[in-house]
Tab-separated table of N, CA, C and O in Angstrom:
chain	number	residue	atom	x	y	z
S	260	UNK	N	-114.053	-140.717	5.798
S	260	UNK	CA	-114.231	-139.597	4.877
S	260	UNK	C	-113.165	-138.550	5.156
S	260	UNK	O	-112.910	-138.199	6.294
S	261	UNK	N	-112.562	-138.055	4.080
S	261	UNK	CA	-111.506	-137.069	4.229
S	261	UNK	C	-112.091	-135.763	4.712
S	261	UNK	O	-113.119	-135.297	4.210
S	262	UNK	N	-111.445	-135.194	5.693
S	262	UNK	CA	-111.819	-133.867	6.145
S	262	UNK	C	-110.578	-133.008	6.242
S	262	UNK	O	-109.522	-133.474	6.668
S	263	UNK	N	-110.730	-131.778	5.833
S	263	UNK	CA	-109.670	-130.794	5.991
S	263	UNK	C	-110.136	-129.792	7.028
S	263	UNK	O	-111.216	-129.203	6.883
S	264	UNK	N	-109.351	-129.611	8.053
S	264	UNK	CA	-109.717	-128.716	9.145
S	264	UNK	C	-108.743	-127.545	9.159
S	264	UNK	O	-107.538	-127.737	9.317
S	265	UNK	N	-109.295	-126.376	9.003
S	265	UNK	CA	-108.483	-125.163	8.958
S	265	UNK	C	-108.429	-124.491	10.320
S	265	UNK	O	-109.384	-124.572	11.113
S	266	UNK	N	-107.337	-123.808	10.558
S	266	UNK	CA	-107.199	-122.989	11.752
S	266	UNK	C	-106.324	-121.791	11.421
S	266	UNK	O	-105.659	-121.754	10.386
S	267	UNK	N	-106.340	-120.827	12.320
S	267	UNK	CA	-105.624	-119.588	12.082
S	267	UNK	C	-106.592	-118.533	11.586
S	267	UNK	O	-107.798	-118.695	11.637
S	268	UNK	N	-106.072	-117.483	11.050
S	268	UNK	CA	-106.914	-116.406	10.578
S	268	UNK	C	-107.252	-115.446	11.694
S	268	UNK	O	-106.781	-115.559	12.817
S	269	UNK	N	-108.080	-114.456	11.360
S	269	UNK	CA	-108.472	-113.465	12.333
S	269	UNK	C	-108.282	-112.064	11.812
S	269	UNK	O	-108.219	-111.828	10.606
S	270	UNK	N	-108.164	-111.137	12.746
S	270	UNK	CA	-108.036	-109.720	12.412
S	270	UNK	C	-106.603	-109.270	12.660
S	270	UNK	O	-106.029	-109.550	13.719
S	271	UNK	N	-106.045	-108.576	11.681
S	271	UNK	CA	-104.680	-108.078	11.791
S	271	UNK	C	-104.588	-106.728	11.102
S	271	UNK	O	-105.354	-106.446	10.171
S	272	UNK	N	-103.672	-105.895	11.561
S	272	UNK	CA	-103.456	-104.611	10.910
S	272	UNK	C	-102.606	-104.791	9.652
S	272	UNK	O	-101.825	-105.747	9.542
S	273	UNK	N	-102.752	-103.869	8.748
S	273	UNK	CA	-101.940	-103.889	7.537
S	273	UNK	C	-100.464	-103.927	7.904
S	273	UNK	O	-100.026	-103.237	8.825
S	274	UNK	N	-99.723	-104.763	7.179
S	274	UNK	CA	-98.309	-104.952	7.473
S	274	UNK	C	-98.027	-106.100	8.418
S	274	UNK	O	-96.870	-106.509	8.567
S	275	UNK	N	-99.064	-106.621	9.026
S	275	UNK	CA	-98.910	-107.708	9.979
S	275	UNK	C	-98.846	-109.065	9.310
S	275	UNK	O	-98.832	-109.177	8.070
S	276	UNK	N	-98.807	-110.100	10.153
S	276	UNK	CA	-98.661	-111.470	9.665
S	276	UNK	C	-99.692	-112.384	10.315
S	276	UNK	O	-100.131	-112.150	11.444
S	277	UNK	N	-100.041	-113.420	9.589
S	277	UNK	CA	-100.886	-114.491	10.088
S	277	UNK	C	-100.422	-115.798	9.471
S	277	UNK	O	-99.843	-115.796	8.374
S	278	UNK	N	-100.715	-116.888	10.158
S	278	UNK	CA	-100.450	-118.198	9.591
S	278	UNK	C	-101.719	-119.044	9.625
S	278	UNK	O	-102.355	-119.186	10.674
S	279	UNK	N	-102.051	-119.577	8.469
S	279	UNK	CA	-103.185	-120.486	8.355
S	279	UNK	C	-102.679	-121.917	8.305
S	279	UNK	O	-101.617	-122.186	7.738
S	280	UNK	N	-103.457	-122.809	8.898
S	280	UNK	CA	-103.129	-124.234	8.870
S	280	UNK	C	-104.275	-125.013	8.252
S	280	UNK	O	-105.441	-124.639	8.399
S	281	UNK	N	-103.925	-126.097	7.598
S	281	UNK	CA	-104.904	-126.976	6.970
S	281	UNK	C	-104.471	-128.399	7.289
S	281	UNK	O	-103.459	-128.877	6.770
S	282	UNK	N	-105.213	-129.059	8.166
S	282	UNK	CA	-104.859	-130.394	8.611
S	282	UNK	C	-105.861	-131.404	8.079
S	282	UNK	O	-107.059	-131.144	8.034
S	283	UNK	N	-105.348	-132.559	7.683
S	283	UNK	CA	-106.207	-133.603	7.145
S	283	UNK	C	-106.496	-134.652	8.201
S	283	UNK	O	-105.607	-135.039	8.969
S	284	UNK	N	-107.731	-135.086	8.239
S	284	UNK	CA	-108.097	-136.199	9.107
S	284	UNK	C	-108.586	-137.344	8.236
S	284	UNK	O	-109.144	-137.128	7.168
S	285	UNK	N	-108.373	-138.555	8.698
S	285	UNK	CA	-108.761	-139.757	7.967
S	285	UNK	C	-108.142	-139.780	6.579
S	285	UNK	O	-108.720	-140.313	5.634
S	286	UNK	N	-106.991	-139.168	6.456
S	286	UNK	CA	-106.362	-139.066	5.139
S	286	UNK	C	-104.902	-138.700	5.307
S	286	UNK	O	-104.551	-137.935	6.198
S	287	UNK	N	-104.066	-139.239	4.447
S	287	UNK	CA	-102.647	-138.883	4.457
S	287	UNK	C	-102.364	-137.921	3.322
S	287	UNK	O	-102.614	-138.233	2.164
S	288	UNK	N	-101.872	-136.777	3.680
S	288	UNK	CA	-101.628	-135.692	2.750
S	288	UNK	C	-100.454	-135.920	1.830
S	288	UNK	O	-100.331	-135.262	0.818
S	289	UNK	N	-99.548	-136.810	2.204
S	289	UNK	CA	-98.213	-136.809	1.612
S	289	UNK	C	-98.217	-136.982	0.095
S	289	UNK	O	-97.290	-136.545	-0.571
S	290	UNK	N	-99.245	-137.591	-0.472
S	290	UNK	CA	-99.309	-137.785	-1.925
S	290	UNK	C	-100.229	-136.796	-2.612
S	290	UNK	O	-100.517	-136.953	-3.806
S	291	UNK	N	-100.704	-135.816	-1.884
S	291	UNK	CA	-101.634	-134.834	-2.437
S	291	UNK	C	-100.954	-133.506	-2.705
S	291	UNK	O	-100.015	-133.120	-2.001
S	292	UNK	N	-101.483	-132.830	-3.689
S	292	UNK	CA	-101.215	-131.407	-3.821
S	292	UNK	C	-102.272	-130.682	-3.004
S	292	UNK	O	-103.420	-131.122	-2.917
S	293	UNK	N	-101.874	-129.580	-2.399
S	293	UNK	CA	-102.795	-128.789	-1.588
S	293	UNK	C	-102.713	-127.337	-2.040
S	293	UNK	O	-101.616	-126.826	-2.297
S	294	UNK	N	-103.848	-126.720	-2.149
S	294	UNK	CA	-103.908	-125.333	-2.586
S	294	UNK	C	-104.697	-124.503	-1.595
S	294	UNK	O	-105.576	-125.003	-0.892
S	295	UNK	N	-104.370	-123.223	-1.578
S	295	UNK	CA	-105.148	-122.230	-0.855
S	295	UNK	C	-105.836	-121.336	-1.879
S	295	UNK	O	-105.216	-120.910	-2.858
S	296	UNK	N	-107.099	-121.082	-1.618
S	296	UNK	CA	-107.890	-120.148	-2.405
S	296	UNK	C	-108.478	-119.121	-1.447
S	296	UNK	O	-108.509	-119.331	-0.232
S	297	UNK	N	-108.960	-118.031	-1.986
S	297	UNK	CA	-109.641	-117.044	-1.150
S	297	UNK	C	-110.788	-116.426	-1.908
S	297	UNK	O	-110.782	-116.369	-3.139
S	298	UNK	N	-111.757	-115.966	-1.140
S	298	UNK	CA	-112.918	-115.312	-1.731
S	298	UNK	C	-113.241	-114.072	-0.917
S	298	UNK	O	-113.625	-114.168	0.252
S	299	UNK	N	-113.071	-112.940	-1.552
S	299	UNK	CA	-113.402	-111.664	-0.929
S	299	UNK	C	-114.887	-111.385	-1.139
S	299	UNK	O	-115.492	-111.908	-2.081
S	300	UNK	N	-115.490	-110.536	-0.298
S	300	UNK	CA	-116.916	-110.232	-0.447
S	300	UNK	C	-117.238	-109.698	-1.837
S	300	UNK	O	-116.574	-108.790	-2.340
S	301	UNK	N	-118.221	-110.305	-2.477
S	301	UNK	CA	-118.651	-109.855	-3.784
S	301	UNK	C	-117.754	-110.247	-4.934
S	301	UNK	O	-117.969	-109.813	-6.075
S	302	UNK	N	-116.742	-111.058	-4.659
S	302	UNK	CA	-115.801	-111.460	-5.711
S	302	UNK	C	-115.769	-112.979	-5.849
S	302	UNK	O	-116.183	-113.712	-4.956
S	303	UNK	N	-115.253	-113.404	-6.986
S	303	UNK	CA	-115.112	-114.836	-7.219
S	303	UNK	C	-113.948	-115.393	-6.406
S	303	UNK	O	-113.013	-114.654	-6.043
S	304	UNK	N	-114.006	-116.677	-6.149
S	304	UNK	CA	-112.903	-117.331	-5.454
S	304	UNK	C	-111.682	-117.328	-6.359
S	304	UNK	O	-111.783	-117.558	-7.566
S	305	UNK	N	-110.520	-117.074	-5.782
S	305	UNK	CA	-109.305	-117.004	-6.577
S	305	UNK	C	-108.189	-117.839	-5.958
S	305	UNK	O	-108.148	-118.052	-4.753
S	306	UNK	N	-107.306	-118.289	-6.810
S	306	UNK	CA	-106.150	-119.067	-6.403
S	306	UNK	C	-105.156	-118.190	-5.653
S	306	UNK	O	-104.919	-117.032	-6.037
S	307	UNK	N	-104.571	-118.752	-4.593
S	307	UNK	CA	-103.565	-118.036	-3.825
S	307	UNK	C	-102.203	-118.721	-3.951
S	307	UNK	O	-101.213	-118.099	-4.324
S	308	UNK	N	-102.154	-120.006	-3.620
S	308	UNK	CA	-100.882	-120.736	-3.636
S	308	UNK	C	-101.164	-122.225	-3.613
S	308	UNK	O	-102.232	-122.653	-3.169
S	309	UNK	N	-100.213	-123.003	-4.100
S	309	UNK	CA	-100.346	-124.455	-4.029
S	309	UNK	C	-98.984	-125.101	-3.855
S	309	UNK	O	-97.948	-124.505	-4.189
S	310	UNK	N	-99.018	-126.312	-3.328
S	310	UNK	CA	-97.793	-127.049	-3.061
S	310	UNK	C	-98.015	-128.502	-3.447
S	310	UNK	O	-99.068	-129.074	-3.180
S	311	UNK	N	-97.034	-129.067	-4.115
S	311	UNK	CA	-97.125	-130.467	-4.524
S	311	UNK	C	-96.497	-131.358	-3.459
S	311	UNK	O	-96.038	-130.888	-2.422
S	312	UNK	N	-96.437	-132.628	-3.767
S	312	UNK	CA	-95.876	-133.596	-2.825
S	312	UNK	C	-94.351	-133.637	-2.897
S	312	UNK	O	-93.718	-134.270	-2.090
S	313	UNK	N	-93.723	-132.947	-3.875
S	313	UNK	CA	-92.270	-133.089	-4.053
S	313	UNK	C	-91.402	-132.291	-3.082
S	313	UNK	O	-90.338	-132.812	-2.713
S	314	UNK	N	-91.628	-131.107	-2.560
S	314	UNK	CA	-92.726	-130.208	-2.955
S	314	UNK	C	-92.267	-129.106	-3.908
S	314	UNK	O	-91.190	-128.559	-3.778
S	315	UNK	N	-93.122	-128.840	-4.861
S	315	UNK	CA	-92.999	-127.648	-5.696
S	315	UNK	C	-94.118	-126.699	-5.290
S	315	UNK	O	-95.099	-127.122	-4.686
S	316	UNK	N	-93.956	-125.433	-5.634
S	316	UNK	CA	-94.956	-124.450	-5.241
S	316	UNK	C	-95.309	-123.507	-6.386
S	316	UNK	O	-94.502	-123.283	-7.305
S	317	UNK	N	-96.519	-122.990	-6.313
S	317	UNK	CA	-96.978	-121.924	-7.199
S	317	UNK	C	-97.618	-120.848	-6.338
S	317	UNK	O	-98.219	-121.150	-5.303
S	318	UNK	N	-97.503	-119.600	-6.784
S	318	UNK	CA	-98.122	-118.485	-6.092
S	318	UNK	C	-98.820	-117.578	-7.087
S	318	UNK	O	-98.349	-117.378	-8.210
S	319	UNK	N	-99.930	-117.006	-6.654
S	319	UNK	CA	-100.539	-115.934	-7.419
S	319	UNK	C	-99.620	-114.720	-7.380
S	319	UNK	O	-98.922	-114.483	-6.388
S	320	UNK	N	-99.623	-113.971	-8.453
S	320	UNK	CA	-98.744	-112.794	-8.518
S	320	UNK	C	-99.031	-111.819	-7.373
S	320	UNK	O	-98.117	-111.154	-6.873
S	321	UNK	N	-100.272	-111.747	-6.955
S	321	UNK	CA	-100.667	-110.780	-5.928
S	321	UNK	C	-100.075	-111.100	-4.555
S	321	UNK	O	-100.035	-110.228	-3.685
S	322	UNK	N	-99.634	-112.332	-4.340
S	322	UNK	CA	-99.102	-112.698	-3.027
S	322	UNK	C	-97.636	-113.109	-3.084
S	322	UNK	O	-97.020	-113.351	-2.046
S	323	UNK	N	-97.085	-113.194	-4.272
S	323	UNK	CA	-95.699	-113.643	-4.425
S	323	UNK	C	-94.770	-112.732	-3.639
S	323	UNK	O	-94.859	-111.508	-3.708
S	324	UNK	N	-93.864	-113.336	-2.885
S	324	UNK	CA	-92.921	-112.577	-2.066
S	324	UNK	C	-93.451	-112.219	-0.699
S	324	UNK	O	-92.681	-111.785	0.178
S	325	UNK	N	-94.764	-112.392	-0.472
S	325	UNK	CA	-95.354	-112.076	0.830
S	325	UNK	C	-95.885	-113.326	1.532
S	325	UNK	O	-95.839	-113.411	2.759
S	326	UNK	N	-96.395	-114.255	0.766
S	326	UNK	CA	-96.982	-115.480	1.328
S	326	UNK	C	-96.049	-116.654	1.042
S	326	UNK	O	-95.388	-116.708	0.000
S	327	UNK	N	-96.039	-117.610	1.967
S	327	UNK	CA	-95.257	-118.825	1.793
S	327	UNK	C	-96.112	-120.034	2.148
S	327	UNK	O	-96.680	-120.094	3.247
S	328	UNK	N	-96.206	-120.961	1.214
S	328	UNK	CA	-96.923	-122.209	1.479
S	328	UNK	C	-95.893	-123.283	1.816
S	328	UNK	O	-94.820	-123.351	1.196
S	329	UNK	N	-96.221	-124.106	2.793
S	329	UNK	CA	-95.301	-125.167	3.193
S	329	UNK	C	-96.114	-126.347	3.703
S	329	UNK	O	-97.322	-126.227	3.931
S	330	UNK	N	-95.439	-127.463	3.858
S	330	UNK	CA	-96.147	-128.636	4.349
S	330	UNK	C	-95.277	-129.408	5.328
S	330	UNK	O	-94.040	-129.404	5.213
S	331	UNK	N	-95.926	-130.035	6.282
S	331	UNK	CA	-95.276	-130.919	7.242
S	331	UNK	C	-96.017	-132.243	7.155
S	331	UNK	O	-97.081	-132.407	7.769
S	332	UNK	N	-95.476	-133.159	6.391
S	332	UNK	CA	-96.178	-134.427	6.178
S	332	UNK	C	-96.273	-135.244	7.471
S	332	UNK	O	-97.217	-136.016	7.645
S	333	UNK	N	-95.312	-135.073	8.363
S	333	UNK	CA	-95.377	-135.794	9.631
S	333	UNK	C	-96.590	-135.356	10.450
S	333	UNK	O	-97.165	-136.154	11.191
S	334	UNK	N	-96.969	-134.103	10.307
S	334	UNK	CA	-98.140	-133.578	11.009
S	334	UNK	C	-99.381	-133.562	10.126
S	334	UNK	O	-100.444	-133.111	10.559
S	335	UNK	N	-99.212	-134.020	8.886
S	335	UNK	CA	-100.346	-134.045	7.959
S	335	UNK	C	-100.987	-132.671	7.820
S	335	UNK	O	-102.216	-132.540	7.804
S	336	UNK	N	-100.143	-131.662	7.714
S	336	UNK	CA	-100.626	-130.285	7.741
S	336	UNK	C	-99.908	-129.448	6.683
S	336	UNK	O	-98.707	-129.627	6.448
S	337	UNK	N	-100.672	-128.566	6.075
S	337	UNK	CA	-100.133	-127.575	5.150
S	337	UNK	C	-100.374	-126.198	5.758
S	337	UNK	O	-101.429	-125.942	6.355
S	338	UNK	N	-99.404	-125.322	5.583
S	338	UNK	CA	-99.471	-123.985	6.169
S	338	UNK	C	-99.444	-122.919	5.080
S	338	UNK	O	-98.890	-123.110	4.002
S	339	UNK	N	-100.022	-121.781	5.411
S	339	UNK	CA	-99.891	-120.590	4.575
S	339	UNK	C	-99.452	-119.458	5.497
S	339	UNK	O	-100.240	-118.960	6.296
S	340	UNK	N	-98.181	-119.106	5.398
S	340	UNK	CA	-97.647	-117.978	6.163
S	340	UNK	C	-97.865	-116.713	5.351
S	340	UNK	O	-97.412	-116.628	4.199
S	341	UNK	N	-98.560	-115.770	5.943
S	341	UNK	CA	-98.923	-114.542	5.245
S	341	UNK	C	-98.256	-113.369	5.950
S	341	UNK	O	-98.565	-113.078	7.114
S	342	UNK	N	-97.340	-112.717	5.250
S	342	UNK	CA	-96.631	-111.560	5.790
S	342	UNK	C	-96.980	-110.311	4.987
S	342	UNK	O	-97.512	-110.401	3.877
S	343	UNK	N	-96.663	-109.173	5.543
S	343	UNK	CA	-96.918	-107.885	4.872
S	343	UNK	C	-98.344	-107.824	4.351
S	343	UNK	O	-98.589	-107.454	3.194
S	344	UNK	N	-99.277	-108.175	5.200
S	344	UNK	CA	-100.675	-108.244	4.776
S	344	UNK	C	-101.218	-106.876	4.402
S	344	UNK	O	-100.844	-105.846	4.987
S	345	UNK	N	-102.097	-106.875	3.416
S	345	UNK	CA	-102.716	-105.668	2.900
S	345	UNK	C	-104.232	-105.771	3.071
S	345	UNK	O	-104.773	-106.877	3.112
S	346	UNK	N	-104.925	-104.653	3.127
S	346	UNK	CA	-106.394	-104.714	3.230
S	346	UNK	C	-107.024	-105.540	2.106
S	346	UNK	O	-108.039	-106.203	2.331
S	347	UNK	N	-106.422	-105.525	0.934
S	347	UNK	CA	-106.976	-106.300	-0.182
S	347	UNK	C	-106.793	-107.801	-0.023
S	347	UNK	O	-107.296	-108.578	-0.834
S	348	UNK	N	-106.066	-108.230	1.005
S	348	UNK	CA	-105.961	-109.656	1.318
S	348	UNK	C	-107.153	-110.140	2.140
S	348	UNK	O	-107.283	-111.348	2.396
S	349	UNK	N	-108.002	-109.233	2.558
S	349	UNK	CA	-109.180	-109.611	3.332
S	349	UNK	C	-110.082	-110.529	2.521
S	349	UNK	O	-110.481	-110.200	1.404
S	350	UNK	N	-110.362	-111.699	3.088
S	350	UNK	CA	-111.156	-112.703	2.380
S	350	UNK	C	-111.360	-113.902	3.299
S	350	UNK	O	-110.725	-114.011	4.352
S	351	UNK	N	-112.246	-114.788	2.859
S	351	UNK	CA	-112.322	-116.113	3.457
S	351	UNK	C	-111.346	-117.002	2.695
S	351	UNK	O	-111.397	-117.062	1.464
S	352	UNK	N	-110.471	-117.653	3.423
S	352	UNK	CA	-109.454	-118.503	2.829
S	352	UNK	C	-109.858	-119.970	2.979
S	352	UNK	O	-110.307	-120.396	4.037
S	353	UNK	N	-109.669	-120.717	1.901
S	353	UNK	CA	-110.015	-122.134	1.865
S	353	UNK	C	-108.810	-122.956	1.422
S	353	UNK	O	-108.074	-122.547	0.517
S	354	UNK	N	-108.620	-124.117	2.028
S	354	UNK	CA	-107.650	-125.053	1.497
S	354	UNK	C	-108.401	-126.182	0.793
S	354	UNK	O	-109.565	-126.460	1.091
S	355	UNK	N	-107.723	-126.793	-0.155
S	355	UNK	CA	-108.292	-127.901	-0.909
S	355	UNK	C	-107.177	-128.847	-1.291
S	355	UNK	O	-106.025	-128.426	-1.462
S	356	UNK	N	-107.513	-130.122	-1.442
S	356	UNK	CA	-106.516	-131.140	-1.765
S	356	UNK	C	-106.952	-131.952	-2.969
S	356	UNK	O	-108.141	-132.192	-3.187
S	357	UNK	N	-105.962	-132.380	-3.745
S	357	UNK	CA	-106.227	-133.219	-4.917
S	357	UNK	C	-104.930	-133.891	-5.324
S	357	UNK	O	-103.855	-133.539	-4.830
S	358	UNK	N	-105.036	-134.857	-6.234
S	358	UNK	CA	-103.852	-135.570	-6.704
S	358	UNK	C	-103.266	-134.967	-7.972
S	358	UNK	O	-102.260	-135.452	-8.476
S	359	UNK	N	-103.897	-133.918	-8.517
S	359	UNK	CA	-103.413	-133.342	-9.762
S	359	UNK	C	-102.331	-132.312	-9.468
S	359	UNK	O	-102.307	-131.673	-8.419
S	360	UNK	N	-101.455	-132.111	-10.428
S	360	UNK	CA	-100.418	-131.090	-10.348
S	360	UNK	C	-100.051	-130.640	-11.752
S	360	UNK	O	-99.903	-131.485	-12.629
S	361	UNK	N	-99.904	-129.344	-12.002
S	361	UNK	CA	-100.033	-128.282	-11.016
S	361	UNK	C	-101.492	-128.035	-10.623
S	361	UNK	O	-102.389	-128.228	-11.425
S	362	UNK	N	-101.698	-127.606	-9.402
S	362	UNK	CA	-103.009	-127.325	-8.869
S	362	UNK	C	-103.167	-125.810	-8.817
S	362	UNK	O	-102.639	-125.144	-7.921
S	363	UNK	N	-103.873	-125.282	-9.811
S	363	UNK	CA	-103.953	-123.829	-9.982
S	363	UNK	C	-105.381	-123.304	-10.013
S	363	UNK	O	-105.585	-122.087	-10.062
S	364	UNK	N	-106.348	-124.204	-10.052
S	364	UNK	CA	-107.737	-123.791	-10.142
S	364	UNK	C	-108.617	-124.667	-9.283
S	364	UNK	O	-108.213	-125.751	-8.846
S	365	UNK	N	-109.849	-124.189	-9.041
S	365	UNK	CA	-110.722	-124.920	-8.129
S	365	UNK	C	-111.740	-125.807	-8.833
S	365	UNK	O	-112.553	-126.457	-8.180
S	366	UNK	N	-111.671	-125.890	-10.153
S	366	UNK	CA	-112.657	-126.683	-10.885
S	366	UNK	C	-112.480	-128.164	-10.565
S	366	UNK	O	-111.391	-128.712	-10.672
S	367	UNK	N	-113.550	-128.783	-10.160
S	367	UNK	CA	-113.537	-130.222	-9.917
S	367	UNK	C	-112.977	-130.644	-8.584
S	367	UNK	O	-112.967	-131.844	-8.273
S	368	UNK	N	-112.513	-129.714	-7.768
S	368	UNK	CA	-111.972	-130.090	-6.469
S	368	UNK	C	-113.103	-130.479	-5.524
S	368	UNK	O	-114.109	-129.779	-5.437
S	369	UNK	N	-112.923	-131.582	-4.845
S	369	UNK	CA	-113.996	-132.105	-4.011
S	369	UNK	C	-113.673	-132.080	-2.523
S	369	UNK	O	-114.575	-132.225	-1.701
S	370	UNK	N	-112.417	-131.928	-2.182
S	370	UNK	CA	-112.020	-131.975	-0.781
S	370	UNK	C	-111.606	-130.574	-0.345
S	370	UNK	O	-110.593	-130.043	-0.822
S	371	UNK	N	-112.373	-130.004	0.566
S	371	UNK	CA	-112.190	-128.619	0.978
S	371	UNK	C	-112.166	-128.483	2.492
S	371	UNK	O	-112.821	-129.248	3.205
S	372	UNK	N	-111.446	-127.475	2.944
S	372	UNK	CA	-111.563	-127.068	4.325
S	372	UNK	C	-112.804	-126.216	4.520
S	372	UNK	O	-113.486	-125.849	3.552
S	373	UNK	N	-113.072	-125.875	5.772
S	373	UNK	CA	-114.318	-125.177	6.094
S	373	UNK	C	-114.241	-123.680	5.837
S	373	UNK	O	-115.262	-122.998	5.864
S	374	UNK	N	-113.051	-123.164	5.578
S	374	UNK	CA	-112.888	-121.734	5.356
S	374	UNK	C	-112.560	-121.015	6.646
S	374	UNK	O	-113.046	-121.385	7.714
S	375	UNK	N	-111.733	-119.996	6.524
S	375	UNK	CA	-111.384	-119.180	7.676
S	375	UNK	C	-111.247	-117.731	7.234
S	375	UNK	O	-110.682	-117.455	6.175
S	376	UNK	N	-111.783	-116.832	8.018
S	376	UNK	CA	-111.821	-115.428	7.652
S	376	UNK	C	-110.523	-114.734	8.071
S	376	UNK	O	-110.075	-114.845	9.218
S	377	UNK	N	-109.968	-114.013	7.128
S	377	UNK	CA	-108.818	-113.145	7.379
S	377	UNK	C	-109.251	-111.716	7.096
S	377	UNK	O	-109.733	-111.419	5.988
S	378	UNK	N	-109.112	-110.858	8.075
S	378	UNK	CA	-109.485	-109.454	7.926
S	378	UNK	C	-108.267	-108.599	8.194
S	378	UNK	O	-107.663	-108.708	9.267
S	379	UNK	N	-107.917	-107.765	7.225
S	379	UNK	CA	-106.757	-106.890	7.356
S	379	UNK	C	-107.253	-105.457	7.400
S	379	UNK	O	-107.857	-104.966	6.435
S	380	UNK	N	-107.015	-104.788	8.499
S	380	UNK	CA	-107.475	-103.409	8.657
S	380	UNK	C	-106.383	-102.436	8.223
S	380	UNK	O	-105.194	-102.705	8.365
S	381	UNK	N	-106.832	-101.306	7.697
S	381	UNK	CA	-105.870	-100.307	7.208
S	381	UNK	C	-105.484	-99.345	8.307
S	381	UNK	O	-106.066	-99.305	9.365
């Protein structure tokens, strides 16, 4: 069974950086698109960034220029480098994988990471 295991996250001051990782077990990522989503308290889950197998990338306007999604197929891992963090970036971040592209929404996605909390203090 495919599992996505997330790591990274934590508490950081505004302007700081964090890197999230999403590693696949019992599964090879290389043919999948992978996306990051986030859900802030009291808000709906929203798209953050996605990367295809080629790789091509998409970013939400709110993170463009600050976040970078990348993948290392040899390590079966996708990363989300988050720089210039803002308090409004505070959320639980989730990775998800699928074979569709572009991957811009969470409808129908079945393979998810466990979520990791990112807290940005002002």
